[in-house]
Amino acid sequence: MNHSRPASYPKRNWTLNVINQKKTTGQPANPIEIGWAIVTESKINRNYTAAEDLFQQLLQAMHLKIDTQGNNSSYIGRSTRPNYIDAFRKACTTMVRYARSPQKAIDYACWFLKTIDAPLKDSTCVQYMVNNLIYVHACSQQEEYLRKGLDFVRIGLGCGLAGESTLVMKRGETSNKVFEQVCRPLLVHFKLRIAPDRKSLETISGHPLSLP
């Protein structure tokens, strides 16, 4: 996934109000513009309610129809323009990273993982999702969520996210290094570290982790 593509779009102060005003002129915003507004509202303005409104508009702009009948949701239509796909992926991961609560982050991540398929979903986007879930839980002050965050660390380890990688995710850092960094606060809290096999956790004294 290349999060840099949407960044190449001319920047302006995209917000929910700007997107809605553009809609009234008969020129609806495209997915890139809506994606930028989602970043602005959730990350900068800390207005997650506005971001959720924008996310619904993004689904419409992507011409996505979700069939929610039955036990599983599936897409009946999709947009395949590469820059729109990148904007959609970034918006989804943003909704997880800046969620108002760990549970809200889980809700969006589960929706994405269960409902979205290729080409809108790829392995790199899934890795961002796992990293962001860990980040949100690590920021919590509640022990329940911290332990849940540790569960996501173990899921990431099981998926091989700590293994050797040449994938560069941000600031020139490889994906495994990014994963280690996002896990660090939780590992410090629980006095753990990634084991030499890069697939499990152990205590800082080198003993295998044994948690229920």
mmCIF file with all atom_site columns, N, CA and C in Angstrom, residues 137-208:
data_model
loop_
_atom_site.group_PDB
_atom_site.id
_atom_site.type_symbol
_atom_site.label_atom_id
_atom_site.label_alt_id
_atom_site.label_comp_id
_atom_site.label_asym_id
_atom_site.label_entity_id
_atom_site.label_seq_id
_atom_site.pdbx_PDB_ins_code
_atom_site.Cartn_x
_atom_site.Cartn_y
_atom_site.Cartn_z
_atom_site.occupancy
_atom_site.B_iso_or_equiv
_atom_site.pdbx_formal_charge
_atom_site.auth_seq_id
_atom_site.auth_comp_id
_atom_site.auth_asym_id
_atom_site.auth_atom_id
_atom_site.pdbx_PDB_model_num
ATOM 1   N N  . HIS A 1 137 ? -4.669 0.514   21.564 1.00 0.00 ? 137 HIS A N  1
ATOM 2   C CA . HIS A 1 137 ? -4.758 -0.173  22.855 1.00 0.00 ? 137 HIS A CA 1
ATOM 3   C C  . HIS A 1 137 ? -3.607 0.209   23.776 1.00 0.00 ? 137 HIS A C  1
ATOM 4   N N  . ALA A 1 138 ? -2.436 0.453   23.194 1.00 0.00 ? 138 ALA A N  1
ATOM 5   C CA . ALA A 1 138 ? -1.279 0.851   24.009 1.00 0.00 ? 138 ALA A CA 1
ATOM 6   C C  . ALA A 1 138 ? -1.480 2.228   24.618 1.00 0.00 ? 138 ALA A C  1
ATOM 7   N N  . CYS A 1 139 ? -2.301 3.064   23.972 1.00 0.00 ? 139 CYS A N  1
ATOM 8   C CA . CYS A 1 139 ? -2.564 4.414   24.481 1.00 0.00 ? 139 CYS A CA 1
ATOM 9   C C  . CYS A 1 139 ? -3.616 4.418   25.594 1.00 0.00 ? 139 CYS A C  1
ATOM 10  N N  . SER A 1 140 ? -4.272 3.302   25.791 1.00 0.00 ? 140 SER A N  1
ATOM 11  C CA . SER A 1 140 ? -5.311 3.234   26.804 1.00 0.00 ? 140 SER A CA 1
ATOM 12  C C  . SER A 1 140 ? -4.704 3.194   28.209 1.00 0.00 ? 140 SER A C  1
ATOM 13  N N  . GLN A 1 141 ? -5.466 3.678   29.161 1.00 0.00 ? 141 GLN A N  1
ATOM 14  C CA . GLN A 1 141 ? -5.037 3.642   30.557 1.00 0.00 ? 141 GLN A CA 1
ATOM 15  C C  . GLN A 1 141 ? -5.699 2.496   31.314 1.00 0.00 ? 141 GLN A C  1
ATOM 16  N N  . GLN A 1 142 ? -6.522 1.721   30.604 1.00 0.00 ? 142 GLN A N  1
ATOM 17  C CA . GLN A 1 142 ? -7.248 0.640   31.262 1.00 0.00 ? 142 GLN A CA 1
ATOM 18  C C  . GLN A 1 142 ? -6.543 -0.701  31.027 1.00 0.00 ? 142 GLN A C  1
ATOM 19  N N  . GLU A 1 143 ? -6.356 -1.434  32.102 1.00 0.00 ? 143 GLU A N  1
ATOM 20  C CA . GLU A 1 143 ? -5.642 -2.701  32.032 1.00 0.00 ? 143 GLU A CA 1
ATOM 21  C C  . GLU A 1 143 ? -6.323 -3.684  31.072 1.00 0.00 ? 143 GLU A C  1
ATOM 22  N N  . GLU A 1 144 ? -7.644 -3.654  31.038 1.00 0.00 ? 144 GLU A N  1
ATOM 23  C CA . GLU A 1 144 ? -8.372 -4.551  30.142 1.00 0.00 ? 144 GLU A CA 1
ATOM 24  C C  . GLU A 1 144 ? -7.952 -4.343  28.690 1.00 0.00 ? 144 GLU A C  1
ATOM 25  N N  . TYR A 1 145 ? -7.847 -3.080  28.285 1.00 0.00 ? 145 TYR A N  1
ATOM 26  C CA . TYR A 1 145 ? -7.486 -2.784  26.906 1.00 0.00 ? 145 TYR A CA 1
ATOM 27  C C  . TYR A 1 145 ? -5.993 -3.013  26.657 1.00 0.00 ? 145 TYR A C  1
ATOM 28  N N  . LEU A 1 146 ? -5.189 -2.799  27.663 1.00 0.00 ? 146 LEU A N  1
ATOM 29  C CA . LEU A 1 146 ? -3.762 -3.071  27.513 1.00 0.00 ? 146 LEU A CA 1
ATOM 30  C C  . LEU A 1 146 ? -3.534 -4.556  27.249 1.00 0.00 ? 146 LEU A C  1
ATOM 31  N N  . ARG A 1 147 ? -4.261 -5.394  27.970 1.00 0.00 ? 147 ARG A N  1
ATOM 32  C CA . ARG A 1 147 ? -4.135 -6.840  27.751 1.00 0.00 ? 147 ARG A CA 1
ATOM 33  C C  . ARG A 1 147 ? -4.690 -7.247  26.383 1.00 0.00 ? 147 ARG A C  1
ATOM 34  N N  . LYS A 1 148 ? -5.753 -6.583  25.969 1.00 0.00 ? 148 LYS A N  1
ATOM 35  C CA . LYS A 1 148 ? -6.283 -6.851  24.630 1.00 0.00 ? 148 LYS A CA 1
ATOM 36  C C  . LYS A 1 148 ? -5.253 -6.443  23.572 1.00 0.00 ? 148 LYS A C  1
ATOM 37  N N  . GLY A 1 149 ? -4.563 -5.343  23.834 1.00 0.00 ? 149 GLY A N  1
ATOM 38  C CA . GLY A 1 149 ? -3.507 -4.918  22.923 1.00 0.00 ? 149 GLY A CA 1
ATOM 39  C C  . GLY A 1 149 ? -2.414 -5.959  22.805 1.00 0.00 ? 149 GLY A C  1
ATOM 40  N N  . LEU A 1 150 ? -2.124 -6.622  23.917 1.00 0.00 ? 150 LEU A N  1
ATOM 41  C CA . LEU A 1 150 ? -1.119 -7.684  23.906 1.00 0.00 ? 150 LEU A CA 1
ATOM 42  C C  . LEU A 1 150 ? -1.587 -8.855  23.034 1.00 0.00 ? 150 LEU A C  1
ATOM 43  N N  . ASP A 1 151 ? -2.878 -9.089  23.022 1.00 0.00 ? 151 ASP A N  1
ATOM 44  C CA . ASP A 1 151 ? -3.425 -10.129 22.141 1.00 0.00 ? 151 ASP A CA 1
ATOM 45  C C  . ASP A 1 151 ? -3.144 -9.788  20.676 1.00 0.00 ? 151 ASP A C  1
ATOM 46  N N  . PHE A 1 152 ? -3.286 -8.503  20.327 1.00 0.00 ? 152 PHE A N  1
ATOM 47  C CA . PHE A 1 152 ? -3.017 -8.089  18.947 1.00 0.00 ? 152 PHE A CA 1
ATOM 48  C C  . PHE A 1 152 ? -1.525 -8.178  18.627 1.00 0.00 ? 152 PHE A C  1
ATOM 49  N N  . VAL A 1 153 ? -0.692 -7.950  19.625 1.00 0.00 ? 153 VAL A N  1
ATOM 50  C CA . VAL A 1 153 ? 0.751  -8.132  19.420 1.00 0.00 ? 153 VAL A CA 1
ATOM 51  C C  . VAL A 1 153 ? 1.026  -9.581  19.046 1.00 0.00 ? 153 VAL A C  1
ATOM 52  N N  . ARG A 1 154 ? 0.405  -10.494 19.776 1.00 0.00 ? 154 ARG A N  1
ATOM 53  C CA . ARG A 1 154 ? 0.617  -11.915 19.495 1.00 0.00 ? 154 ARG A CA 1
ATOM 54  C C  . ARG A 1 154 ? 0.043  -12.312 18.132 1.00 0.00 ? 154 ARG A C  1
ATOM 55  N N  . ILE A 1 155 ? -1.060 -11.685 17.756 1.00 0.00 ? 155 ILE A N  1
ATOM 56  C CA . ILE A 1 155 ? -1.617 -11.943 16.422 1.00 0.00 ? 155 ILE A CA 1
ATOM 57  C C  . ILE A 1 155 ? -0.619 -11.482 15.363 1.00 0.00 ? 155 ILE A C  1
ATOM 58  N N  . GLY A 1 156 ? -0.061 -10.297 15.577 1.00 0.00 ? 156 GLY A N  1
ATOM 59  C CA . GLY A 1 156 ? 0.930  -9.780  14.639 1.00 0.00 ? 156 GLY A CA 1
ATOM 60  C C  . GLY A 1 156 ? 2.152  -10.677 14.536 1.00 0.00 ? 156 GLY A C  1
ATOM 61  N N  . LEU A 1 157 ? 2.602  -11.173 15.675 1.00 0.00 ? 157 LEU A N  1
ATOM 62  C CA . LEU A 1 157 ? 3.750  -12.085 15.679 1.00 0.00 ? 157 LEU A CA 1
ATOM 63  C C  . LEU A 1 157 ? 3.406  -13.360 14.917 1.00 0.00 ? 157 LEU A C  1
ATOM 64  N N  . GLY A 1 158 ? 2.194  -13.856 15.138 1.00 0.00 ? 158 GLY A N  1
ATOM 65  C CA . GLY A 1 158 ? 1.769  -15.071 14.457 1.00 0.00 ? 158 GLY A CA 1
ATOM 66  C C  . GLY A 1 158 ? 1.671  -14.896 12.950 1.00 0.00 ? 158 GLY A C  1
ATOM 67  N N  . CYS A 1 159 ? 1.439  -13.641 12.530 1.00 0.00 ? 159 CYS A N  1
ATOM 68  C CA . CYS A 1 159 ? 1.365  -13.342 11.090 1.00 0.00 ? 159 CYS A CA 1
ATOM 69  C C  . CYS A 1 159 ? 2.735  -13.043 10.500 1.00 0.00 ? 159 CYS A C  1
ATOM 70  N N  . GLY A 1 160 ? 3.755  -13.100 11.345 1.00 0.00 ? 160 GLY A N  1
ATOM 71  C CA . GLY A 1 160 ? 5.110  -12.866 10.851 1.00 0.00 ? 160 GLY A CA 1
ATOM 72  C C  . GLY A 1 160 ? 5.509  -11.409 10.728 1.00 0.00 ? 160 GLY A C  1
ATOM 73  N N  . LEU A 1 161 ? 4.810  -10.498 11.413 1.00 0.00 ? 161 LEU A N  1
ATOM 74  C CA . LEU A 1 161 ? 5.104  -9.075  11.264 1.00 0.00 ? 161 LEU A CA 1
ATOM 75  C C  . LEU A 1 161 ? 6.440  -8.658  11.875 1.00 0.00 ? 161 LEU A C  1
ATOM 76  N N  . ALA A 1 162 ? 6.999  -9.487  12.745 1.00 0.00 ? 162 ALA A N  1
ATOM 77  C CA . ALA A 1 162 ? 8.294  -9.157  13.341 1.00 0.00 ? 162 ALA A CA 1
ATOM 78  C C  . ALA A 1 162 ? 9.450  -9.779  12.573 1.00 0.00 ? 162 ALA A C  1
ATOM 79  N N  . GLY A 1 163 ? 9.130  -10.573 11.570 1.00 0.00 ? 163 GLY A N  1
ATOM 80  C CA . GLY A 1 163 ? 10.167 -11.232 10.787 1.00 0.00 ? 163 GLY A CA 1
ATOM 81  C C  . GLY A 1 163 ? 10.901 -10.256 9.885  1.00 0.00 ? 163 GLY A C  1
ATOM 82  N N  . GLU A 1 164 ? 12.001 -10.696 9.310  1.00 0.00 ? 164 GLU A N  1
ATOM 83  C CA . GLU A 1 164 ? 12.784 -9.849  8.424  1.00 0.00 ? 164 GLU A CA 1
ATOM 84  C C  . GLU A 1 164 ? 11.929 -9.364  7.271  1.00 0.00 ? 164 GLU A C  1
ATOM 85  N N  . SER A 1 165 ? 12.078 -8.080  6.934  1.00 0.00 ? 165 SER A N  1
ATOM 86  C CA . SER A 1 165 ? 11.250 -7.500  5.879  1.00 0.00 ? 165 SER A CA 1
ATOM 87  C C  . SER A 1 165 ? 12.009 -6.410  5.144  1.00 0.00 ? 165 SER A C  1
ATOM 88  N N  . THR A 1 166 ? 11.697 -6.261  3.874  1.00 0.00 ? 166 THR A N  1
ATOM 89  C CA . THR A 1 166 ? 12.278 -5.178  3.075  1.00 0.00 ? 166 THR A CA 1
ATOM 90  C C  . THR A 1 166 ? 11.212 -4.133  2.750  1.00 0.00 ? 166 THR A C  1
ATOM 91  N N  . LEU A 1 167 ? 9.979  -4.361  3.236  1.00 0.00 ? 167 LEU A N  1
ATOM 92  C CA . LEU A 1 167 ? 8.895  -3.424  2.982  1.00 0.00 ? 167 LEU A CA 1
ATOM 93  C C  . LEU A 1 167 ? 9.087  -2.159  3.812  1.00 0.00 ? 167 LEU A C  1
ATOM 94  N N  . VAL A 1 168 ? 9.172  -1.017  3.154  1.00 0.00 ? 168 VAL A N  1
ATOM 95  C CA . VAL A 1 168 ? 9.336  0.261   3.836  1.00 0.00 ? 168 VAL A CA 1
ATOM 96  C C  . VAL A 1 168 ? 7.953  0.867   4.052  1.00 0.00 ? 168 VAL A C  1
ATOM 97  N N  . MET A 1 169 ? 7.623  1.164   5.308  1.00 0.00 ? 169 MET A N  1
ATOM 98  C CA . MET A 1 169 ? 6.290  1.661   5.633  1.00 0.00 ? 169 MET A CA 1
ATOM 99  C C  . MET A 1 169 ? 6.267  3.165   5.853  1.00 0.00 ? 169 MET A C  1
ATOM 100 N N  . LYS A 1 170 ? 7.197  3.698   6.623  1.00 0.00 ? 170 LYS A N  1
ATOM 101 C CA . LYS A 1 170 ? 7.205  5.135   6.868  1.00 0.00 ? 170 LYS A CA 1
ATOM 102 C C  . LYS A 1 170 ? 8.571  5.562   7.358  1.00 0.00 ? 170 LYS A C  1
ATOM 103 N N  . ARG A 1 171 ? 8.905  6.809   7.041  1.00 0.00 ? 171 ARG A N  1
ATOM 104 C CA . ARG A 1 171 ? 10.180 7.400   7.449  1.00 0.00 ? 171 ARG A CA 1
ATOM 105 C C  . ARG A 1 171 ? 11.360 6.480   7.150  1.00 0.00 ? 171 ARG A C  1
ATOM 106 N N  . GLY A 1 172 ? 11.259 5.716   6.069  1.00 0.00 ? 172 GLY A N  1
ATOM 107 C CA . GLY A 1 172 ? 12.367 4.866   5.660  1.00 0.00 ? 172 GLY A CA 1
ATOM 108 C C  . GLY A 1 172 ? 12.568 3.635   6.516  1.00 0.00 ? 172 GLY A C  1
ATOM 109 N N  . GLU A 1 173 ? 11.603 3.332   7.395  1.00 0.00 ? 173 GLU A N  1
ATOM 110 C CA . GLU A 1 173 ? 11.742 2.189   8.291  1.00 0.00 ? 173 GLU A CA 1
ATOM 111 C C  . GLU A 1 173 ? 11.031 0.977   7.715  1.00 0.00 ? 173 GLU A C  1
ATOM 112 N N  . THR A 1 174 ? 11.640 -0.192  7.866  1.00 0.00 ? 174 THR A N  1
ATOM 113 C CA . THR A 1 174 ? 11.024 -1.416  7.377  1.00 0.00 ? 174 THR A CA 1
ATOM 114 C C  . THR A 1 174 ? 9.836  -1.797  8.260  1.00 0.00 ? 174 THR A C  1
ATOM 115 N N  . SER A 1 175 ? 8.945  -2.598  7.706  1.00 0.00 ? 175 SER A N  1
ATOM 116 C CA . SER A 1 175 ? 7.702  -2.925  8.402  1.00 0.00 ? 175 SER A CA 1
ATOM 117 C C  . SER A 1 175 ? 7.941  -3.627  9.732  1.00 0.00 ? 175 SER A C  1
ATOM 118 N N  . ASN A 1 176 ? 8.959  -4.486  9.815  1.00 0.00 ? 176 ASN A N  1
ATOM 119 C CA . ASN A 1 176 ? 9.205  -5.189  11.075 1.00 0.00 ? 176 ASN A CA 1
ATOM 120 C C  . ASN A 1 176 ? 9.673  -4.214  12.165 1.00 0.00 ? 176 ASN A C  1
ATOM 121 N N  . LYS A 1 177 ? 10.436 -3.195  11.765 1.00 0.00 ? 177 LYS A N  1
ATOM 122 C CA . LYS A 1 177 ? 10.886 -2.198  12.741 1.00 0.00 ? 177 LYS A CA 1
ATOM 123 C C  . LYS A 1 177 ? 9.711  -1.356  13.231 1.00 0.00 ? 177 LYS A C  1
ATOM 124 N N  . VAL A 1 178 ? 8.804  -1.020  12.315 1.00 0.00 ? 178 VAL A N  1
ATOM 125 C CA . VAL A 1 178 ? 7.619  -0.264  12.702 1.00 0.00 ? 178 VAL A CA 1
ATOM 126 C C  . VAL A 1 178 ? 6.776  -1.084  13.679 1.00 0.00 ? 178 VAL A C  1
ATOM 127 N N  . PHE A 1 179 ? 6.623  -2.364  13.389 1.00 0.00 ? 179 PHE A N  1
ATOM 128 C CA . PHE A 1 179 ? 5.858  -3.248  14.271 1.00 0.00 ? 179 PHE A CA 1
ATOM 129 C C  . PHE A 1 179 ? 6.496  -3.283  15.663 1.00 0.00 ? 179 PHE A C  1
ATOM 130 N N  . GLU A 1 180 ? 7.811  -3.418  15.732 1.00 0.00 ? 180 GLU A N  1
ATOM 131 C CA . GLU A 1 180 ? 8.500  -3.448  17.026 1.00 0.00 ? 180 GLU A CA 1
ATOM 132 C C  . GLU A 1 180 ? 8.270  -2.159  17.808 1.00 0.00 ? 180 GLU A C  1
ATOM 133 N N  . GLN A 1 181 ? 8.325  -1.026  17.112 1.00 0.00 ? 181 GLN A N  1
ATOM 134 C CA . GLN A 1 181 ? 8.152  0.261   17.775 1.00 0.00 ? 181 GLN A CA 1
ATOM 135 C C  . GLN A 1 181 ? 6.746  0.422   18.348 1.00 0.00 ? 181 GLN A C  1
ATOM 136 N N  . VAL A 1 182 ? 5.738  0.017   17.566 1.00 0.00 ? 182 VAL A N  1
ATOM 137 C CA . VAL A 1 182 ? 4.372  0.190   18.041 1.00 0.00 ? 182 VAL A CA 1
ATOM 138 C C  . VAL A 1 182 ? 4.062  -0.765  19.189 1.00 0.00 ? 182 VAL A C  1
ATOM 139 N N  . CYS A 1 183 ? 4.774  -1.899  19.242 1.00 0.00 ? 183 CYS A N  1
ATOM 140 C CA . CYS A 1 183 ? 4.571  -2.870  20.321 1.00 0.00 ? 183 CYS A CA 1
ATOM 141 C C  . CYS A 1 183 ? 5.290  -2.481  21.613 1.00 0.00 ? 183 CYS A C  1
ATOM 142 N N  . ARG A 1 184 ? 6.323  -1.669  21.491 1.00 0.00 ? 184 ARG A N  1
ATOM 143 C CA . ARG A 1 184 ? 7.210  -1.414  22.630 1.00 0.00 ? 184 ARG A CA 1
ATOM 144 C C  . ARG A 1 184 ? 6.509  -0.960  23.899 1.00 0.00 ? 184 ARG A C  1
ATOM 145 N N  . PRO A 1 185 ? 5.576  0.023   23.857 1.00 0.00 ? 185 PRO A N  1
ATOM 146 C CA . PRO A 1 185 ? 4.926  0.452   25.106 1.00 0.00 ? 185 PRO A CA 1
ATOM 147 C C  . PRO A 1 185 ? 4.221  -0.686  25.842 1.00 0.00 ? 185 PRO A C  1
ATOM 148 N N  . LEU A 1 186 ? 3.558  -1.561  25.108 1.00 0.00 ? 186 LEU A N  1
ATOM 149 C CA . LEU A 1 186 ? 2.883  -2.693  25.741 1.00 0.00 ? 186 LEU A CA 1
ATOM 150 C C  . LEU A 1 186 ? 3.885  -3.690  26.310 1.00 0.00 ? 186 LEU A C  1
ATOM 151 N N  . LEU A 1 187 ? 4.944  -3.950  25.573 1.00 0.00 ? 187 LEU A N  1
ATOM 152 C CA . LEU A 1 187 ? 5.945  -4.904  26.050 1.00 0.00 ? 187 LEU A CA 1
ATOM 153 C C  . LEU A 1 187 ? 6.637  -4.375  27.306 1.00 0.00 ? 187 LEU A C  1
ATOM 154 N N  . VAL A 1 188 ? 6.894  -3.081  27.339 1.00 0.00 ? 188 VAL A N  1
ATOM 155 C CA . VAL A 1 188 ? 7.506  -2.479  28.534 1.00 0.00 ? 188 VAL A CA 1
ATOM 156 C C  . VAL A 1 188 ? 6.547  -2.583  29.714 1.00 0.00 ? 188 VAL A C  1
ATOM 157 N N  . HIS A 1 189 ? 5.276  -2.299  29.457 1.00 0.00 ? 189 HIS A N  1
ATOM 158 C CA . HIS A 1 189 ? 4.269  -2.354  30.529 1.00 0.00 ? 189 HIS A CA 1
ATOM 159 C C  . HIS A 1 189 ? 4.192  -3.742  31.152 1.00 0.00 ? 189 HIS A C  1
ATOM 160 N N  . PHE A 1 190 ? 4.232  -4.763  30.319 1.00 0.00 ? 190 PHE A N  1
ATOM 161 C CA . PHE A 1 190 ? 4.091  -6.133  30.812 1.00 0.00 ? 190 PHE A CA 1
ATOM 162 C C  . PHE A 1 190 ? 5.442  -6.821  31.053 1.00 0.00 ? 190 PHE A C  1
ATOM 163 N N  . LYS A 1 191 ? 6.526  -6.050  30.905 1.00 0.00 ? 191 LYS A N  1
ATOM 164 C CA . LYS A 1 191 ? 7.882  -6.570  31.127 1.00 0.00 ? 191 LYS A CA 1
ATOM 165 C C  . LYS A 1 191 ? 8.153  -7.793  30.237 1.00 0.00 ? 191 LYS A C  1
ATOM 166 N N  . LEU A 1 192 ? 7.878  -7.598  28.956 1.00 0.00 ? 192 LEU A N  1
ATOM 167 C CA . LEU A 1 192 ? 8.064  -8.667  27.978 1.00 0.00 ? 192 LEU A CA 1
ATOM 168 C C  . LEU A 1 192 ? 8.961  -8.188  26.841 1.00 0.00 ? 192 LEU A C  1
ATOM 169 N N  . ARG A 1 193 ? 9.337  -9.125  25.996 1.00 0.00 ? 193 ARG A N  1
ATOM 170 C CA . ARG A 1 193 ? 10.088 -8.787  24.789 1.00 0.00 ? 193 ARG A CA 1
ATOM 171 C C  . ARG A 1 193 ? 9.782  -9.839  23.727 1.00 0.00 ? 193 ARG A C  1
ATOM 172 N N  . ILE A 1 194 ? 10.097 -9.485  22.477 1.00 0.00 ? 194 ILE A N  1
ATOM 173 C CA . ILE A 1 194 ? 9.901  -10.431 21.385 1.00 0.00 ? 194 ILE A CA 1
ATOM 174 C C  . ILE A 1 194 ? 10.990 -11.492 21.473 1.00 0.00 ? 194 ILE A C  1
ATOM 175 N N  . ALA A 1 195 ? 10.578 -12.747 21.421 1.00 0.00 ? 195 ALA A N  1
ATOM 176 C CA . ALA A 1 195 ? 11.528 -13.858 21.546 1.00 0.00 ? 195 ALA A CA 1
ATOM 177 C C  . ALA A 1 195 ? 12.424 -13.954 20.311 1.00 0.00 ? 195 ALA A C  1
ATOM 178 N N  . PRO A 1 196 ? 13.554 -14.630 20.439 1.00 0.00 ? 196 PRO A N  1
ATOM 179 C CA . PRO A 1 196 ? 14.481 -14.774 19.306 1.00 0.00 ? 196 PRO A CA 1
ATOM 180 C C  . PRO A 1 196 ? 13.856 -15.385 18.056 1.00 0.00 ? 196 PRO A C  1
ATOM 181 N N  . ASP A 1 197 ? 12.818 -16.210 18.219 1.00 0.00 ? 197 ASP A N  1
ATOM 182 C CA . ASP A 1 197 ? 12.190 -16.806 17.044 1.00 0.00 ? 197 ASP A CA 1
ATOM 183 C C  . ASP A 1 197 ? 11.350 -15.807 16.262 1.00 0.00 ? 197 ASP A C  1
ATOM 184 N N  . ARG A 1 198 ? 11.148 -14.586 16.827 1.00 0.00 ? 198 ARG A N  1
ATOM 185 C CA . ARG A 1 198 ? 10.394 -13.499 16.204 1.00 0.00 ? 198 ARG A CA 1
ATOM 186 C C  . ARG A 1 198 ? 8.919  -13.836 15.997 1.00 0.00 ? 198 ARG A C  1
ATOM 187 N N  . LYS A 1 199 ? 8.459  -14.907 16.649 1.00 0.00 ? 199 LYS A N  1
ATOM 188 C CA . LYS A 1 199 ? 7.074  -15.336 16.482 1.00 0.00 ? 199 LYS A CA 1
ATOM 189 C C  . LYS A 1 199 ? 6.314  -15.417 17.797 1.00 0.00 ? 199 LYS A C  1
ATOM 190 N N  . SER A 1 200 ? 7.002  -15.144 18.898 1.00 0.00 ? 200 SER A N  1
ATOM 191 C CA . SER A 1 200 ? 6.374  -15.273 20.205 1.00 0.00 ? 200 SER A CA 1
ATOM 192 C C  . SER A 1 200 ? 6.960  -14.241 21.163 1.00 0.00 ? 200 SER A C  1
ATOM 193 N N  . LEU A 1 201 ? 6.405  -14.224 22.384 1.00 0.00 ? 201 LEU A N  1
ATOM 194 C CA . LEU A 1 201 ? 6.876  -13.314 23.418 1.00 0.00 ? 201 LEU A CA 1
ATOM 195 C C  . LEU A 1 201 ? 7.534  -14.098 24.543 1.00 0.00 ? 201 LEU A C  1
ATOM 196 N N  . GLU A 1 202 ? 8.420  -13.436 25.246 1.00 0.00 ? 202 GLU A N  1
ATOM 197 C CA . GLU A 1 202 ? 9.041  -14.029 26.423 1.00 0.00 ? 202 GLU A CA 1
ATOM 198 C C  . GLU A 1 202 ? 9.232  -12.930 27.457 1.00 0.00 ? 202 GLU A C  1
ATOM 199 N N  . THR A 1 203 ? 9.453  -13.328 28.706 1.00 0.00 ? 203 THR A N  1
ATOM 200 C CA . THR A 1 203 ? 9.713  -12.346 29.755 1.00 0.00 ? 203 THR A CA 1
ATOM 201 C C  . THR A 1 203 ? 11.086 -11.725 29.514 1.00 0.00 ? 203 THR A C  1
ATOM 202 N N  . ILE A 1 204 ? 11.334 -10.584 30.143 1.00 0.00 ? 204 ILE A N  1
ATOM 203 C CA . ILE A 1 204 ? 12.617 -9.922  29.943 1.00 0.00 ? 204 ILE A CA 1
ATOM 204 C C  . ILE A 1 204 ? 13.776 -10.748 30.496 1.00 0.00 ? 204 ILE A C  1
ATOM 205 N N  . SER A 1 205 ? 13.445 -11.746 31.313 1.00 0.00 ? 205 SER A N  1
ATOM 206 C CA . SER A 1 205 ? 14.497 -12.639 31.831 1.00 0.00 ? 205 SER A CA 1
ATOM 207 C C  . SER A 1 205 ? 14.718 -13.813 30.908 1.00 0.00 ? 205 SER A C  1
ATOM 208 N N  . GLY A 1 206 ? 13.958 -13.862 29.811 1.00 0.00 ? 206 GLY A N  1
ATOM 209 C CA . GLY A 1 206 ? 14.192 -14.894 28.813 1.00 0.00 ? 206 GLY A CA 1
ATOM 210 C C  . GLY A 1 206 ? 13.311 -16.114 28.939 1.00 0.00 ? 206 GLY A C  1
ATOM 211 N N  . HIS A 1 207 ? 12.324 -16.086 29.840 1.00 0.00 ? 207 HIS A N  1
ATOM 212 C CA . HIS A 1 207 ? 11.430 -17.224 29.997 1.00 0.00 ? 207 HIS A CA 1
ATOM 213 C C  . HIS A 1 207 ? 10.236 -17.129 29.047 1.00 0.00 ? 207 HIS A C  1
ATOM 214 N N  . PRO A 1 208 ? 9.760  -18.238 28.526 1.00 0.00 ? 208 PRO A N  1
ATOM 215 C CA . PRO A 1 208 ? 8.591  -18.219 27.636 1.00 0.00 ? 208 PRO A CA 1
ATOM 216 C C  . PRO A 1 208 ? 7.385  -17.595 28.320 1.00 0.00 ? 208 PRO A C  1
#
